[in-house]
XYZ file of C-alpha atoms in Angstrom:
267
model
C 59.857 59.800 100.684
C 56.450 60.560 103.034
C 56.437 56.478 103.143
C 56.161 56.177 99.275
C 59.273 54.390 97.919
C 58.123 54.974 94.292
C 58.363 58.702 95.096
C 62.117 58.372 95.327
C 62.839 57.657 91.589
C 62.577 61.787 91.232
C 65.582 62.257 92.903
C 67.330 59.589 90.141
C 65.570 61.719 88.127
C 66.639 65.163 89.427
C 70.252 64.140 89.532
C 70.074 62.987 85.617
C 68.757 66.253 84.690
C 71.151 68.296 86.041
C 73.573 65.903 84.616
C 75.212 65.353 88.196
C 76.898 61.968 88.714
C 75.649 59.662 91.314
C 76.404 55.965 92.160
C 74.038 52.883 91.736
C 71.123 52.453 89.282
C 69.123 54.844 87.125
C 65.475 55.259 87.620
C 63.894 53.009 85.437
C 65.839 50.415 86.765
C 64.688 51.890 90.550
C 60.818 51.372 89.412
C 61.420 47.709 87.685
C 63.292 46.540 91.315
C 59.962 48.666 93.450
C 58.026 45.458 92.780
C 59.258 41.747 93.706
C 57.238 40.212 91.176
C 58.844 42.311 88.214
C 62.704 41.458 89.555
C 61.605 37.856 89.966
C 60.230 38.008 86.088
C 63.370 39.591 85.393
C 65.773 36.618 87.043
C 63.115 33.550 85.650
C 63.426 35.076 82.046
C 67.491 34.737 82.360
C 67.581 31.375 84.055
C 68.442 33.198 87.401
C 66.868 30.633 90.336
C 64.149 32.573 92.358
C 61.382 30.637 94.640
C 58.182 30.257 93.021
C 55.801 32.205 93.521
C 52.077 33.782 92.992
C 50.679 37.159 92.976
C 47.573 38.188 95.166
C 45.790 41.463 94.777
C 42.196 39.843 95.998
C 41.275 37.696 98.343
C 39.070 36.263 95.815
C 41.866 35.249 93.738
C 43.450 32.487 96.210
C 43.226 29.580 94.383
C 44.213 26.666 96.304
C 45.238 24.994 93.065
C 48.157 27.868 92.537
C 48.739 28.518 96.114
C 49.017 25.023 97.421
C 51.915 23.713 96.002
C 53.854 26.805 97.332
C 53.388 25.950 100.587
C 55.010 26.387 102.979
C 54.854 29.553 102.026
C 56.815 33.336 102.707
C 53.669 35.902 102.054
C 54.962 39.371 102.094
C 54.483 42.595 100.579
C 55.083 42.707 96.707
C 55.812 46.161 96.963
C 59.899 46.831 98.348
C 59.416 49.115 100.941
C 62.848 47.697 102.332
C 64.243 46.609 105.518
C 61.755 43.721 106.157
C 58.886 45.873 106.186
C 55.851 43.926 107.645
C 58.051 40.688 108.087
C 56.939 39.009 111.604
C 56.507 35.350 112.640
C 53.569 34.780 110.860
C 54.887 35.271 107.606
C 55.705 31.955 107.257
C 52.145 30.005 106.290
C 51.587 26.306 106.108
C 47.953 26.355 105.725
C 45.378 27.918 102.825
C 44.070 29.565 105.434
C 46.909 31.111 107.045
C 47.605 32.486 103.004
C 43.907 33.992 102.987
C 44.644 35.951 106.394
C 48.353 36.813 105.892
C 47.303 38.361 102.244
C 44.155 40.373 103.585
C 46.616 41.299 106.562
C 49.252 42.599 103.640
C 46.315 44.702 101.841
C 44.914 46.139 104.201
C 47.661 47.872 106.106
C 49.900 48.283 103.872
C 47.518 48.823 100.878
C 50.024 46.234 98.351
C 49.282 43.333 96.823
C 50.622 39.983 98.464
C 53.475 38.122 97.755
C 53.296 34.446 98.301
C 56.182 32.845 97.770
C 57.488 29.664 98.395
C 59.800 29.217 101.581
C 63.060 27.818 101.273
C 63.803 26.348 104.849
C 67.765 26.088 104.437
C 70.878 28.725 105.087
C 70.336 32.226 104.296
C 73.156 33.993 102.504
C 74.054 37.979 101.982
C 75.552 38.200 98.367
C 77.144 41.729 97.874
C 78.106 42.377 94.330
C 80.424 45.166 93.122
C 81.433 46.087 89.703
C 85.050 47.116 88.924
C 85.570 48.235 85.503
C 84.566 45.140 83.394
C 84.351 42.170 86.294
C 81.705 41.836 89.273
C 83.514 41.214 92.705
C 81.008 38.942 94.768
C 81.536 38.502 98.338
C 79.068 36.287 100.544
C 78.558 35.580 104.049
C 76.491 33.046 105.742
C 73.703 34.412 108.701
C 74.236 32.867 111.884
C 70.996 33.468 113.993
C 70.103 33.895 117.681
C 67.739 30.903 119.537
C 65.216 33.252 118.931
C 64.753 34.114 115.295
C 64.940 31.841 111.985
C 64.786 34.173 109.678
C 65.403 38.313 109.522
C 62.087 39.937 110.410
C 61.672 43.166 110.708
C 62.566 43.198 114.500
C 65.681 41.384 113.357
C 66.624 43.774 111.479
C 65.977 47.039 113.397
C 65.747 46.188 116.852
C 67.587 43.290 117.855
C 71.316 44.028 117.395
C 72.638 40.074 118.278
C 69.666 38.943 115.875
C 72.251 37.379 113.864
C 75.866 37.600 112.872
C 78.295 36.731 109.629
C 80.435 33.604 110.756
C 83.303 34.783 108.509
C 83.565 34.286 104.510
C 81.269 31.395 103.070
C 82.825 28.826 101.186
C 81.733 29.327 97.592
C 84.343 27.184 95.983
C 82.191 25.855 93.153
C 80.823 29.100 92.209
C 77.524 28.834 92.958
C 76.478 31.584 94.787
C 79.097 33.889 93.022
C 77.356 32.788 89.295
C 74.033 33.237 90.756
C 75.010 36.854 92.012
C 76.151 37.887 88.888
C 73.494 36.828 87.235
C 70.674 38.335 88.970
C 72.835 41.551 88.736
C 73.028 41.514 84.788
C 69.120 40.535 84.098
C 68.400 43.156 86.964
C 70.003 46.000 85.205
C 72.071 46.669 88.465
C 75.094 49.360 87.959
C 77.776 49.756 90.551
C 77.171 47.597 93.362
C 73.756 45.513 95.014
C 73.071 43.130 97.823
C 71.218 39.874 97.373
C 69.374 38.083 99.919
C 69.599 33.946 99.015
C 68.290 30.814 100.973
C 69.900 27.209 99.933
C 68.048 24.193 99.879
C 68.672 21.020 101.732
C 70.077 20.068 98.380
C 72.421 22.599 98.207
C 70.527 24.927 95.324
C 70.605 28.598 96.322
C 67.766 30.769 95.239
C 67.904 34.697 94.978
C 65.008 36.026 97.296
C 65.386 39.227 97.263
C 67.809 42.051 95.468
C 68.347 45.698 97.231
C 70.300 47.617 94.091
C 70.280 50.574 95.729
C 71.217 49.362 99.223
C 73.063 51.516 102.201
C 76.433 52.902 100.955
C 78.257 53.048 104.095
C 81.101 52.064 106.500
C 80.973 49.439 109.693
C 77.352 48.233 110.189
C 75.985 47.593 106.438
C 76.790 44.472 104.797
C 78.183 46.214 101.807
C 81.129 46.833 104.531
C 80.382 43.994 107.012
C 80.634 41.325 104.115
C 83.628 41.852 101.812
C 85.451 42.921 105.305
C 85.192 38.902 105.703
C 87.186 38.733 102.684
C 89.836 40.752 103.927
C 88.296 43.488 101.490
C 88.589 47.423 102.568
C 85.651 49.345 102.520
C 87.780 52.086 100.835
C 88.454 49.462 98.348
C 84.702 48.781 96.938
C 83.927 52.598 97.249
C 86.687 53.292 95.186
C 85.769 50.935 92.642
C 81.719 52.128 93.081
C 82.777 56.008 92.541
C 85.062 54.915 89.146
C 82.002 52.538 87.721
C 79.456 55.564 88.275
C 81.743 58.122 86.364
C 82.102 55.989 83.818
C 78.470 55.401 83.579
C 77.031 58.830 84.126
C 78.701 60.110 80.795
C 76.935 57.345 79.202
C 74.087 58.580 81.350
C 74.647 62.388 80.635
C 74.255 61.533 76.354
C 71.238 59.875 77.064
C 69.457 62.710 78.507
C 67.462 65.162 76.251
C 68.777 68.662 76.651
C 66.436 70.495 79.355
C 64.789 74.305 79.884
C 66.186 75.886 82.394
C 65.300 74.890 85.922
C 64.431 77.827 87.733
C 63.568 77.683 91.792
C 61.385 80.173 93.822
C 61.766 81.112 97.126
């Protein structure tokens, strides 16, 4: 809303006044997932593997002592503006230096403190997570990149349609990825459904990246679709299960809410 993602969290809000139902996650739990370095917090304090990391608001504050042993580093925004927002080829840094510019780079145009966090060189996974009455359904694919990206940047994302592709289901078969899914959805405080981006090491340990609980809700191009669909899964299928969970969870929601005045609107 006017390029201010906090500024969405009224419309959680709006919605939970007026006691109207609505999928995904309440508005507290929109705020908390706003900044990286709260989720990651949230996923280190339940054991949930997340790259580490360090938090720069000042350019003064680069120590080399905390920032060296994260490189090679990912610096990007700690704010989630979503869909790669200021990710470009030189967000990957293998030098102090490269840090110090990337981070003034960050603050300045984007007025948000850095991220620096370190890079996982290894497959990158799409985790989508949906709940169904008492179980999580995880479904993960594997991104298969063009010659000319190694990671999704923002160009990958929004401009280059053969960027990458899903090269059918990824074989999960000891549970990894699907523990480590549900796991960052529980110490998240996710409700219906989320996607997770992960990146596995050369030793085979995945690590959750990044976690969109409020991600796009809709049929053919979004992973929440694309991925299960892998799986043989219907998109009808997870929406189905999405609409039940959020009834169920917006009467909870509804006796949690302190009556209200009267809302009255002018024209």
């Amino acid at each position: 809303m006017d390029g201010d993602t906090l500024k969405a969290k009224s419309t959680f809000e709006t919605l939970a006044t007026l006691r109207i139902p609505y999928t995904g996650i309440d508005a507290k739990t929109f705020v908390l997932n706003c900044y990286k370095d709260a989720f990651k917090e949230c996923l280190l304090e339940n054991h949930v593997s997340t790259p580490a990391y360090a938090i720069i608001d000042s350019l003064n504050n680069i120590d080399s002592e905390q920032i060296t042993p994260l490189l090679p580093a990912m610096v990007k925004l700690n704010t989630h503006m979503g869909g790669s927002i200021g990710m470009d080829e030189t967000a990957i840094c293998y030098t102090l230096e490269q840090v110090r510019t990337r981070c003034e780079t960050i603050m300045k145009t984007f007025k948000s403190k850095a991220l620096v966090e370190k890079y996982i060189k290894g497959k990158e996974l799409t985790g989508i997570a949906i709940q169904r009455d008492n179980d999580i359904d995880v479904f993960v694919g594997q991104k298969i990149f063009s010659a000319d990206y190694s990671f999704c940047s923002w160009k990958a994302v929004w401009i280059d349609e053969d960027s990458y592709a899903y090269n059918g289901p990824y074989d999960d078969s000891d549970g990894k990825i699907r523990e480590l899914c549900i796991g960052g959805f529980r110490a998240c405080g996710v409700t219906g459904y989320a996607k997770f981006d992960i990146l596995v090491d050369q030793d085979g340990t995945p690590y959750i990246v990044d976690i969109n609980p409020n991600c796009s809700l809709g049929q053919y191009d979004s992973a929440i679709d694309v991925v299960p669909s892998l799986f043989g899964r219907k998109f009808e299928v997870s929406l189905f299960a999405i609409i039940n969970t959020a009834l169920k969870v917006n009467k909870q929601r509804a006796l949690e809410v302190a009556p209200q005045k009267a809302l009255y609107f002018h024209t």
